Amino acid sequence: MSLQEYKELVGADVIDELHLLADRVRHLHLQNINSTPVGGGVAEILTRMIPLLRDLGVRASWDVIKGDQPFFNVTKAFHNALHGAHEVITEEMFEIFRATTEMNLREFQFTGDVVLVHDPQPAGLIARKKDIGRRWVWRCHIDISVPEPKVWEFLRPYVEQYDASLFSMPDFAQRLRIPQFMVCPSIDPLSDKNRELPKEQIEAVLYKYLIDPERPILTQISRFDRLKDPLGVIAAYRMVKKRRDCQLILAGGGAPDDPEGAEVLREVQEAASSDPDIHVLLLPPFSDLEINALVRASTVVLQKSIREGFGLTVSESLWKRKPVIGGAVGGIKVQIINGVTGFLVHSPEGAAQRILQLLDDKDLCERLGETGHQHVKENFLLTRHVKDYLLVMLAAEHPNEDVVTLS
Ligand code: UDP
């Protein structure tokens, strides 16, 4: 993958600007740290981001913390609680978090001049700052606008030791004693997940999963996670199915840092078991071409989340000019402008009504798809995200100067 390949899509000016910025930070090493190498949006972005930064001559790396099952049970509960969901949080859970953080602190190599730590799981690594210095930035990918106070008050003292924090939306900003910047996530238009595909390849994937190409297809691509509301999607499909023939695809895989996936998958399989038109697909990691094909084959895409940090799947679908119906939560609200780039809904009933409207109006689908594509092109492509990270590096090196404004 080379930056030159993006020129045609985003214009030469954008690429030139990236080179100019890269020149100013080439002496710095950006080390990313998160909790999983695959599965979920953070891994998706880093997989695409690191090669592009390197292509710009910037030293960028990515390391993953270690954790056992109890640790990831705890951090998944923290994740849900920070999203505002009810979770029982005990002192023992805080102890498990502290102990795994200590273990990682003993084993981890901190190689970056700028250490970019993603999400709560590795947030405790900041303890090393007092020994080794460097610039530390906490990158929050989740919606912490209304966090469960107990977990947030546990996490906040870690966060406030960082030099700065990055959030995906202004709504997520918190009262913090450190600077906060807004950086939206992004998709890579040239990746296997998003690039154009020949018709035959799309049809082959439908054939493989026994999906009928002749009848409307509703799709949600997501980890099997309650906050993605797969059962709500099935409920909406059932309401639609009474009035229009259609099929539903619920496709997703797991992530090593998400221990709830298997249980949610079982619930979904059970809810779907009596209907051969509901296709529950458990996809292995690196199913990017298949996911691309499934979305391209869809009539309507759903992302009916109950809470959402950003929801990369929304931009991935808008980019493919698909009409998208999303839960009116978190980062979905910056991607779907209601009635312009898709529809926002608050319930399975609302989703069903919008699905019916879209199934009956091909022109509307095309209009939403086109504006959705333009919206992603202007706001949520990887090249913009690379620029923001270069600016973060620059700002990290010059913390007391107003040298940059993040886009
Ligand atoms: N994804 C995937 N395989 C799956 C399910 C999801 O590759 O089985 C991808 C999806 O296409 C998107 C990312 O994982 O790129 C999920 O990011 P999102 O922000 O939508 O949700 P998260 O999982 O981070 O909550």
Short mmCIF file of C-alpha atoms and ligand atoms in Angstrom, two decimals:
data_model
loop_
_atom_site.label_atom_id
_atom_site.label_comp_id
_atom_site.label_asym_id
_atom_site.label_seq_id
_atom_site.Cartn_x
_atom_site.Cartn_y
_atom_site.Cartn_z
CA MET A 1 0.00 0.00 0.00
CA SER A 2 1.47 3.36 -0.95
CA LEU A 3 0.23 6.86 -0.41
CA GLN A 4 0.45 7.59 -4.11
CA GLU A 5 -2.47 5.24 -4.67
CA TYR A 6 -4.70 7.60 -2.66
CA LYS A 7 -3.92 10.61 -4.86
CA GLU A 8 -6.66 9.85 -7.33
CA LEU A 9 -9.27 9.63 -4.60
CA VAL A 10 -8.37 12.53 -2.33
CA GLY A 11 -6.32 14.83 -4.57
CA ALA A 12 -2.62 15.70 -4.79
CA ASP A 13 -2.93 18.57 -2.27
CA VAL A 14 -3.94 16.22 0.52
CA ILE A 15 -0.98 13.95 -0.16
CA ASP A 16 1.47 16.87 -0.43
CA GLU A 17 0.25 18.18 2.92
CA LEU A 18 0.85 14.78 4.53
CA HIS A 19 4.44 14.77 3.22
CA LEU A 20 5.04 18.28 4.57
CA LEU A 21 3.74 17.33 8.00
CA ALA A 22 5.64 14.03 8.00
CA ASP A 23 8.87 15.96 7.35
CA ARG A 24 8.38 17.72 10.69
CA VAL A 25 7.90 14.58 12.79
CA ARG A 26 10.14 12.07 11.04
CA HIS A 27 12.61 12.11 13.94
CA LEU A 28 9.87 10.88 16.30
CA HIS A 29 8.67 7.32 16.86
CA LEU A 30 4.92 6.86 17.34
CA GLN A 31 4.19 3.74 19.39
CA ASN A 32 0.56 2.56 19.47
CA ILE A 33 -0.59 0.28 22.26
CA ASN A 34 -3.96 -1.48 22.45
CA SER A 35 -5.44 -4.75 23.68
CA THR A 36 -6.10 -6.83 20.57
CA PRO A 37 -4.37 -7.41 17.23
CA VAL A 38 -7.65 -8.36 15.48
CA GLY A 39 -11.37 -7.78 15.86
CA GLY A 40 -13.11 -4.46 16.34
CA GLY A 41 -12.54 -0.98 15.05
CA VAL A 42 -9.25 -0.10 16.78
CA ALA A 43 -7.37 -3.05 15.29
CA GLU A 44 -9.02 -2.33 11.93
CA ILE A 45 -7.73 1.24 11.91
CA LEU A 46 -4.21 0.44 13.16
CA THR A 47 -3.80 -2.30 10.54
CA ARG A 48 -4.30 0.31 7.82
CA MET A 49 -2.74 3.32 9.56
CA ILE A 50 0.72 1.94 10.42
CA PRO A 51 1.76 1.09 6.82
CA LEU A 52 0.68 4.52 5.59
CA LEU A 53 2.65 6.31 8.28
CA ARG A 54 5.67 4.20 7.39
CA ASP A 55 5.18 5.00 3.73
CA LEU A 56 5.47 8.65 4.77
CA GLY A 57 8.80 7.83 6.41
CA VAL A 58 7.37 8.14 9.93
CA ARG A 59 8.50 5.54 12.47
CA ALA A 60 5.26 3.98 13.64
CA SER A 61 4.74 0.75 15.55
CA TRP A 62 1.93 -1.14 17.25
CA ASP A 63 2.15 -3.33 20.37
CA VAL A 64 -0.55 -5.29 22.16
CA ILE A 65 -0.78 -5.78 25.93
CA LYS A 66 -1.20 -9.23 27.42
CA GLY A 67 -4.23 -10.25 29.42
CA ASP A 68 -5.95 -13.40 30.57
CA GLN A 69 -9.65 -14.23 30.53
CA PRO A 70 -10.43 -12.67 33.96
CA PHE A 71 -8.74 -9.43 32.86
CA PHE A 72 -10.74 -9.24 29.64
CA ASN A 73 -13.96 -10.07 31.54
CA VAL A 74 -13.18 -7.08 33.74
CA THR A 75 -12.30 -4.72 30.90
CA LYS A 76 -15.41 -5.74 28.94
CA ALA A 77 -17.52 -4.91 32.00
CA PHE A 78 -15.64 -1.58 32.28
CA HIS A 79 -16.27 -0.98 28.57
CA ASN A 80 -20.01 -1.55 28.98
CA ALA A 81 -20.12 0.57 32.14
CA LEU A 82 -18.21 3.44 30.52
CA HIS A 83 -20.80 3.32 27.75
CA GLY A 84 -23.38 3.89 30.50
CA ALA A 85 -24.70 0.31 30.68
CA HIS A 86 -25.47 -1.21 34.07
CA GLU A 87 -22.71 -3.55 35.32
CA VAL A 88 -21.90 -4.88 38.76
CA ILE A 89 -18.41 -3.58 39.52
CA THR A 90 -16.52 -4.98 42.51
CA GLU A 91 -13.26 -4.12 44.26
CA GLU A 92 -11.89 -7.47 43.09
CA MET A 93 -12.34 -6.32 39.48
CA PHE A 94 -10.23 -3.22 40.14
CA GLU A 95 -7.58 -5.52 41.67
CA ILE A 96 -7.53 -7.73 38.56
CA PHE A 97 -7.09 -4.63 36.39
CA ARG A 98 -4.23 -3.37 38.58
CA ALA A 99 -2.48 -6.76 38.66
CA THR A 100 -2.55 -7.21 34.86
CA THR A 101 -1.37 -3.64 34.43
CA GLU A 102 1.58 -4.38 36.75
CA MET A 103 2.42 -7.55 34.79
CA ASN A 104 2.40 -5.61 31.51
CA LEU A 105 4.49 -2.82 33.03
CA ARG A 106 7.18 -5.38 33.93
CA GLU A 107 7.26 -6.93 30.44
CA PHE A 108 6.52 -4.07 28.07
CA GLN A 109 9.12 -2.32 25.93
CA PHE A 110 8.32 1.36 25.61
CA THR A 111 10.00 2.35 22.37
CA GLY A 112 8.01 5.40 21.30
CA ASP A 113 8.82 9.06 21.69
CA VAL A 114 5.06 9.55 21.53
CA VAL A 115 3.13 6.72 23.17
CA LEU A 116 -0.46 6.53 21.93
CA VAL A 117 -2.48 4.30 24.24
CA HIS A 118 -5.86 3.17 22.93
CA ASP A 119 -8.87 2.74 25.21
CA PRO A 120 -9.11 1.76 28.90
CA GLN A 121 -7.50 -1.70 28.83
CA PRO A 122 -3.86 -0.50 28.58
CA ALA A 123 -4.50 2.92 30.20
CA GLY A 124 -2.60 1.97 33.38
CA LEU A 125 0.70 1.76 31.48
CA ILE A 126 0.96 5.51 32.08
CA ALA A 127 2.61 4.56 35.39
CA ARG A 128 5.87 4.17 33.46
CA LYS A 129 5.88 7.84 32.43
CA LYS A 130 7.47 8.98 35.69
CA ASP A 131 10.57 6.80 35.00
CA ILE A 132 11.04 7.22 31.28
CA GLY A 133 9.36 10.49 30.32
CA ARG A 134 8.20 10.65 26.66
CA ARG A 135 4.93 12.18 25.51
CA TRP A 136 1.82 10.14 26.34
CA VAL A 137 -1.56 10.46 24.67
CA TRP A 138 -4.71 8.54 25.64
CA ARG A 139 -6.92 7.77 22.67
CA CYS A 140 -10.50 6.96 23.72
CA HIS A 141 -12.60 5.15 21.11
CA ILE A 142 -15.69 4.67 23.24
CA ASP A 143 -18.62 6.89 24.13
CA ILE A 144 -17.89 8.01 27.68
CA SER A 145 -20.34 10.92 27.69
CA VAL A 146 -22.45 9.35 30.49
CA PRO A 147 -20.09 6.86 32.17
CA GLU A 148 -20.93 4.70 35.14
CA PRO A 149 -19.29 6.90 37.87
CA LYS A 150 -17.52 4.10 39.76
CA VAL A 151 -15.56 2.95 36.72
CA TRP A 152 -14.87 6.44 35.44
CA GLU A 153 -13.59 7.60 38.83
CA PHE A 154 -11.27 4.56 38.83
CA LEU A 155 -10.01 5.32 35.32
CA ARG A 156 -9.79 9.11 35.52
CA PRO A 157 -6.62 9.26 37.72
CA TYR A 158 -4.81 7.20 35.07
CA VAL A 159 -6.13 9.35 32.23
CA GLU A 160 -5.17 12.61 33.91
CA GLN A 161 -1.50 11.59 34.00
CA TYR A 162 -1.40 11.65 30.19
CA ASP A 163 -0.22 14.73 28.34
CA ALA A 164 -3.38 14.83 26.23
CA SER A 165 -6.45 12.83 25.28
CA LEU A 166 -8.24 12.21 21.99
CA PHE A 167 -11.97 11.62 21.63
CA SER A 168 -14.05 10.71 18.57
CA MET A 169 -16.78 13.29 19.12
CA PRO A 170 -17.16 16.57 21.03
CA ASP A 171 -20.08 14.97 22.93
CA PHE A 172 -17.67 12.50 24.53
CA ALA A 173 -15.47 15.16 26.12
CA GLN A 174 -15.14 14.94 29.89
CA ARG A 175 -14.04 17.32 32.62
CA LEU A 176 -10.31 16.52 32.60
CA ARG A 177 -7.20 18.31 33.74
CA ILE A 178 -5.45 17.52 30.47
CA PRO A 179 -6.06 18.88 26.95
CA GLN A 180 -8.67 17.06 24.88
CA PHE A 181 -8.69 16.91 21.09
CA MET A 182 -11.26 15.55 18.71
CA VAL A 183 -10.11 12.98 16.17
CA CYS A 184 -12.70 11.02 14.23
CA PRO A 185 -11.91 7.46 13.19
CA SER A 186 -11.67 6.56 9.53
CA ILE A 187 -11.94 3.85 6.91
CA ASP A 188 -9.45 2.89 4.25
CA PRO A 189 -11.10 3.14 0.82
CA LEU A 190 -8.41 0.94 -0.76
CA SER A 191 -8.49 -1.93 1.71
CA ASP A 192 -10.01 -5.32 0.90
CA LYS A 193 -12.89 -4.35 3.17
CA ASN A 194 -13.79 -1.32 1.08
CA ARG A 195 -12.41 -1.45 -2.44
CA GLU A 196 -14.60 -2.03 -5.49
CA LEU A 197 -15.34 -5.71 -6.18
CA PRO A 198 -16.30 -7.45 -9.42
CA LYS A 199 -19.91 -8.61 -9.58
CA GLU A 200 -18.86 -12.27 -9.87
CA GLN A 201 -16.96 -12.09 -6.59
CA ILE A 202 -20.00 -10.68 -4.78
CA GLU A 203 -22.23 -13.37 -6.25
CA ALA A 204 -19.78 -16.10 -5.26
CA VAL A 205 -19.97 -15.02 -1.62
CA LEU A 206 -23.78 -15.05 -1.68
CA TYR A 207 -23.67 -18.50 -3.26
CA LYS A 208 -21.27 -19.76 -0.60
CA TYR A 209 -23.61 -18.69 2.22
CA LEU A 210 -26.81 -19.80 0.44
CA ILE A 211 -28.17 -16.26 0.21
CA ASP A 212 -30.64 -15.54 -2.59
CA PRO A 213 -29.35 -12.68 -4.80
CA GLU A 214 -32.86 -12.08 -6.21
CA ARG A 215 -34.57 -11.06 -2.96
CA PRO A 216 -33.86 -7.97 -0.78
CA ILE A 217 -31.05 -8.40 1.73
CA LEU A 218 -30.83 -6.57 5.08
CA THR A 219 -27.41 -6.77 6.72
CA GLN A 220 -25.70 -5.92 9.97
CA ILE A 221 -21.96 -6.56 10.28
CA SER A 222 -20.84 -6.49 13.92
CA ARG A 223 -19.12 -8.35 16.66
CA PHE A 224 -21.76 -10.34 18.57
CA ASP A 225 -22.19 -7.77 21.30
CA ARG A 226 -25.38 -6.74 23.12
CA LEU A 227 -24.57 -3.08 22.58
CA LYS A 228 -24.85 -3.74 18.83
CA ASP A 229 -28.43 -4.96 19.47
CA PRO A 230 -28.53 -8.01 17.14
CA LEU A 231 -31.80 -9.14 18.76
CA GLY A 232 -33.31 -5.72 18.02
CA VAL A 233 -32.27 -6.18 14.39
CA ILE A 234 -34.04 -9.56 14.29
CA ALA A 235 -37.14 -7.96 15.83
CA ALA A 236 -37.13 -5.24 13.15
CA TYR A 237 -36.63 -7.83 10.39
CA ARG A 238 -39.61 -9.85 11.71
CA MET A 239 -41.88 -6.80 11.52
CA VAL A 240 -40.74 -6.12 7.96
CA LYS A 241 -41.03 -9.75 6.94
CA LYS A 242 -44.77 -9.72 7.66
CA ARG A 243 -45.17 -7.20 4.83
CA ARG A 244 -42.25 -7.75 2.41
CA ASP A 245 -40.21 -10.77 1.47
CA CYS A 246 -36.60 -10.24 2.51
CA GLN A 247 -33.54 -11.90 4.05
CA LEU A 248 -31.41 -10.90 7.01
CA ILE A 249 -27.65 -11.34 7.38
CA LEU A 250 -26.07 -10.94 10.81
CA ALA A 251 -22.38 -11.41 10.21
CA GLY A 252 -19.60 -10.98 12.68
CA GLY A 253 -16.61 -12.46 14.38
CA GLY A 254 -15.13 -12.23 17.81
CA ALA A 255 -12.28 -10.28 19.30
CA PRO A 256 -9.82 -11.75 21.83
CA ASP A 257 -10.57 -8.86 24.21
CA ASP A 258 -14.35 -9.46 24.02
CA PRO A 259 -15.30 -12.50 26.12
CA GLU A 260 -19.07 -12.01 25.74
CA GLY A 261 -19.15 -12.85 22.02
CA ALA A 262 -19.87 -16.59 22.27
CA GLU A 263 -22.81 -16.10 24.63
CA VAL A 264 -24.37 -13.36 22.49
CA LEU A 265 -23.86 -15.48 19.37
CA ARG A 266 -25.80 -18.31 21.04
CA GLU A 267 -28.65 -15.93 21.86
CA VAL A 268 -28.74 -14.72 18.28
CA GLN A 269 -28.62 -18.25 16.84
CA GLU A 270 -31.48 -19.26 19.08
CA ALA A 271 -33.59 -16.25 18.08
CA ALA A 272 -32.90 -16.95 14.40
CA SER A 273 -33.20 -20.72 14.40
CA SER A 274 -36.76 -21.02 13.12
CA ASP A 275 -36.22 -18.85 10.05
CA PRO A 276 -34.05 -20.03 7.12
CA ASP A 277 -34.00 -16.45 5.78
CA ILE A 278 -31.95 -15.27 8.73
CA HIS A 279 -28.29 -15.97 8.05
CA VAL A 280 -26.13 -15.81 11.16
CA LEU A 281 -22.56 -15.95 9.91
CA LEU A 282 -19.65 -16.38 12.27
CA LEU A 283 -16.74 -15.03 10.28
CA PRO A 284 -13.08 -15.75 11.04
CA PRO A 285 -10.64 -12.82 11.35
CA PHE A 286 -9.46 -11.41 8.03
CA SER A 287 -12.80 -11.99 6.26
CA ASP A 288 -12.52 -8.55 4.74
CA LEU A 289 -13.34 -9.50 1.15
CA GLU A 290 -16.39 -11.46 2.27
CA ILE A 291 -17.62 -8.60 4.45
CA ASN A 292 -17.10 -6.22 1.55
CA ALA A 293 -19.12 -8.52 -0.74
CA LEU A 294 -21.93 -9.00 1.79
CA VAL A 295 -22.34 -5.25 2.23
CA ARG A 296 -22.19 -4.59 -1.51
CA ALA A 297 -24.87 -7.24 -2.06
CA SER A 298 -27.17 -5.67 0.55
CA THR A 299 -30.29 -3.65 -0.15
CA VAL A 300 -30.21 -1.96 3.26
CA VAL A 301 -27.47 -1.99 5.91
CA LEU A 302 -28.21 -1.67 9.62
CA GLN A 303 -26.07 -0.66 12.56
CA LYS A 304 -28.73 -0.60 15.21
CA SER A 305 -26.38 -0.09 18.15
CA ILE A 306 -27.66 0.90 21.58
CA ARG A 307 -24.29 2.51 22.40
CA GLU A 308 -21.47 3.14 19.95
CA GLY A 309 -18.05 4.78 20.06
CA PHE A 310 -17.95 5.46 16.35
CA GLY A 311 -19.20 2.48 14.35
CA LEU A 312 -16.77 2.06 11.46
CA THR A 313 -19.26 -0.28 9.80
CA VAL A 314 -21.46 2.74 9.09
CA SER A 315 -18.80 4.56 7.08
CA GLU A 316 -17.79 1.29 5.43
CA SER A 317 -21.36 0.91 4.16
CA LEU A 318 -21.94 4.56 3.25
CA TRP A 319 -18.74 4.43 1.23
CA LYS A 320 -20.33 1.62 -0.81
CA ARG A 321 -23.33 3.92 -1.44
CA LYS A 322 -25.64 1.81 0.68
CA PRO A 323 -28.66 3.22 2.52
CA VAL A 324 -27.80 2.79 6.20
CA ILE A 325 -30.14 2.74 9.20
CA GLY A 326 -28.29 3.35 12.46
CA GLY A 327 -29.12 3.64 16.13
CA ALA A 328 -29.17 7.33 17.09
CA VAL A 329 -26.20 6.97 19.42
CA GLY A 330 -22.54 7.99 19.74
CA GLY A 331 -20.47 8.29 16.61
CA ILE A 332 -23.23 6.97 14.38
CA LYS A 333 -24.77 10.44 14.69
CA VAL A 334 -21.83 12.14 12.97
CA GLN A 335 -21.92 9.68 10.09
CA ILE A 336 -25.66 9.49 9.52
CA ILE A 337 -27.29 12.85 9.02
CA ASN A 338 -30.90 11.82 9.41
CA GLY A 339 -32.73 11.81 6.09
CA VAL A 340 -29.61 13.01 4.23
CA THR A 341 -26.98 10.27 4.45
CA GLY A 342 -29.20 7.58 6.02
CA PHE A 343 -31.75 7.22 8.81
CA LEU A 344 -31.33 7.33 12.58
CA VAL A 345 -33.68 5.22 14.69
CA HIS A 346 -34.44 4.65 18.36
CA SER A 347 -36.26 1.30 18.34
CA PRO A 348 -36.84 -1.91 16.37
CA GLU A 349 -40.20 -0.42 15.29
CA GLY A 350 -38.47 2.69 13.94
CA ALA A 351 -35.93 0.54 12.12
CA ALA A 352 -38.70 -1.60 10.59
CA GLN A 353 -40.54 1.46 9.33
CA ARG A 354 -37.40 2.86 7.68
CA ILE A 355 -36.54 -0.51 6.15
CA LEU A 356 -40.02 -0.70 4.59
CA GLN A 357 -39.67 2.84 3.27
CA LEU A 358 -36.30 2.02 1.69
CA LEU A 359 -37.43 -1.29 0.21
CA ASP A 360 -40.20 0.64 -1.57
CA ASP A 361 -38.13 3.56 -2.84
CA LYS A 362 -35.10 2.79 -4.95
CA ASP A 363 -34.51 6.47 -5.77
CA LEU A 364 -34.34 7.32 -2.09
CA CYS A 365 -31.81 4.51 -1.58
CA GLU A 366 -29.66 5.92 -4.36
CA ARG A 367 -29.88 9.51 -3.10
CA LEU A 368 -28.92 8.55 0.45
CA GLY A 369 -26.15 6.30 -0.86
CA GLU A 370 -24.62 9.07 -2.96
CA THR A 371 -24.68 11.73 -0.21
CA GLY A 372 -23.42 9.14 2.26
CA HIS A 373 -20.47 8.36 0.00
CA GLN A 374 -19.60 12.08 -0.32
CA HIS A 375 -19.91 12.57 3.44
CA VAL A 376 -17.42 9.77 4.07
CA LYS A 377 -15.10 11.06 1.36
CA GLU A 378 -14.99 14.50 2.97
CA ASN A 379 -14.73 13.43 6.60
CA PHE A 380 -13.90 9.82 7.37
CA LEU A 381 -11.11 8.62 5.09
CA LEU A 382 -7.80 7.32 6.38
CA THR A 383 -5.78 10.16 4.84
CA ARG A 384 -7.56 12.68 7.12
CA HIS A 385 -6.88 10.44 10.09
CA VAL A 386 -3.18 10.14 9.22
CA LYS A 387 -3.01 13.94 9.09
CA ASP A 388 -4.59 14.18 12.54
CA TYR A 389 -2.08 11.73 14.00
CA LEU A 390 0.83 13.63 12.46
CA LEU A 391 -0.58 16.78 14.05
CA VAL A 392 -0.86 14.96 17.39
CA MET A 393 2.84 14.03 17.12
CA LEU A 394 3.73 17.62 16.32
CA ALA A 395 1.60 18.95 19.16
CA ALA A 396 3.12 16.38 21.53
CA GLU A 397 6.60 17.64 20.73
CA HIS A 398 5.61 21.29 21.16
CA PRO A 399 3.12 21.10 24.04
CA ASN A 400 3.32 24.76 24.99
CA GLU A 401 3.14 26.24 21.52
CA ASP A 402 0.02 26.78 19.55
CA VAL A 403 1.64 25.28 16.48
CA VAL A 404 -1.24 23.27 15.13
CA THR A 405 -4.97 23.04 14.95
CA LEU A 406 -6.39 19.57 14.65
CA SER A 407 -8.89 19.17 11.85
N1 UDP B 1 -15.53 -6.45 11.52
C1 UDP B 1 -14.85 -7.50 10.93
N2 UDP B 1 -15.31 -8.74 11.08
C2 UDP B 1 -16.43 -9.00 11.79
C3 UDP B 1 -17.13 -7.92 12.39
C4 UDP B 1 -16.64 -6.65 12.24
O1 UDP B 1 -13.83 -7.29 10.25
O2 UDP B 1 -16.79 -10.16 11.88
C5 UDP B 1 -14.97 -5.11 11.34
C6 UDP B 1 -15.94 -4.10 10.77
O3 UDP B 1 -15.99 -4.19 9.37
C7 UDP B 1 -15.31 -2.80 11.28
C8 UDP B 1 -14.77 -3.21 12.64
O4 UDP B 1 -14.59 -4.61 12.62
O5 UDP B 1 -14.23 -2.42 10.46
C9 UDP B 1 -15.74 -2.88 13.75
O6 UDP B 1 -15.61 -1.55 14.07
P1 UDP B 1 -16.80 -0.73 14.70
O7 UDP B 1 -16.28 0.63 14.99
O8 UDP B 1 -18.01 -0.80 13.82
O9 UDP B 1 -17.19 -1.51 16.05
P2 UDP B 1 -16.32 -2.10 17.28
O10 UDP B 1 -16.23 -3.58 17.03
O11 UDP B 1 -15.00 -1.42 17.31
O12 UDP B 1 -17.18 -1.80 18.46
#
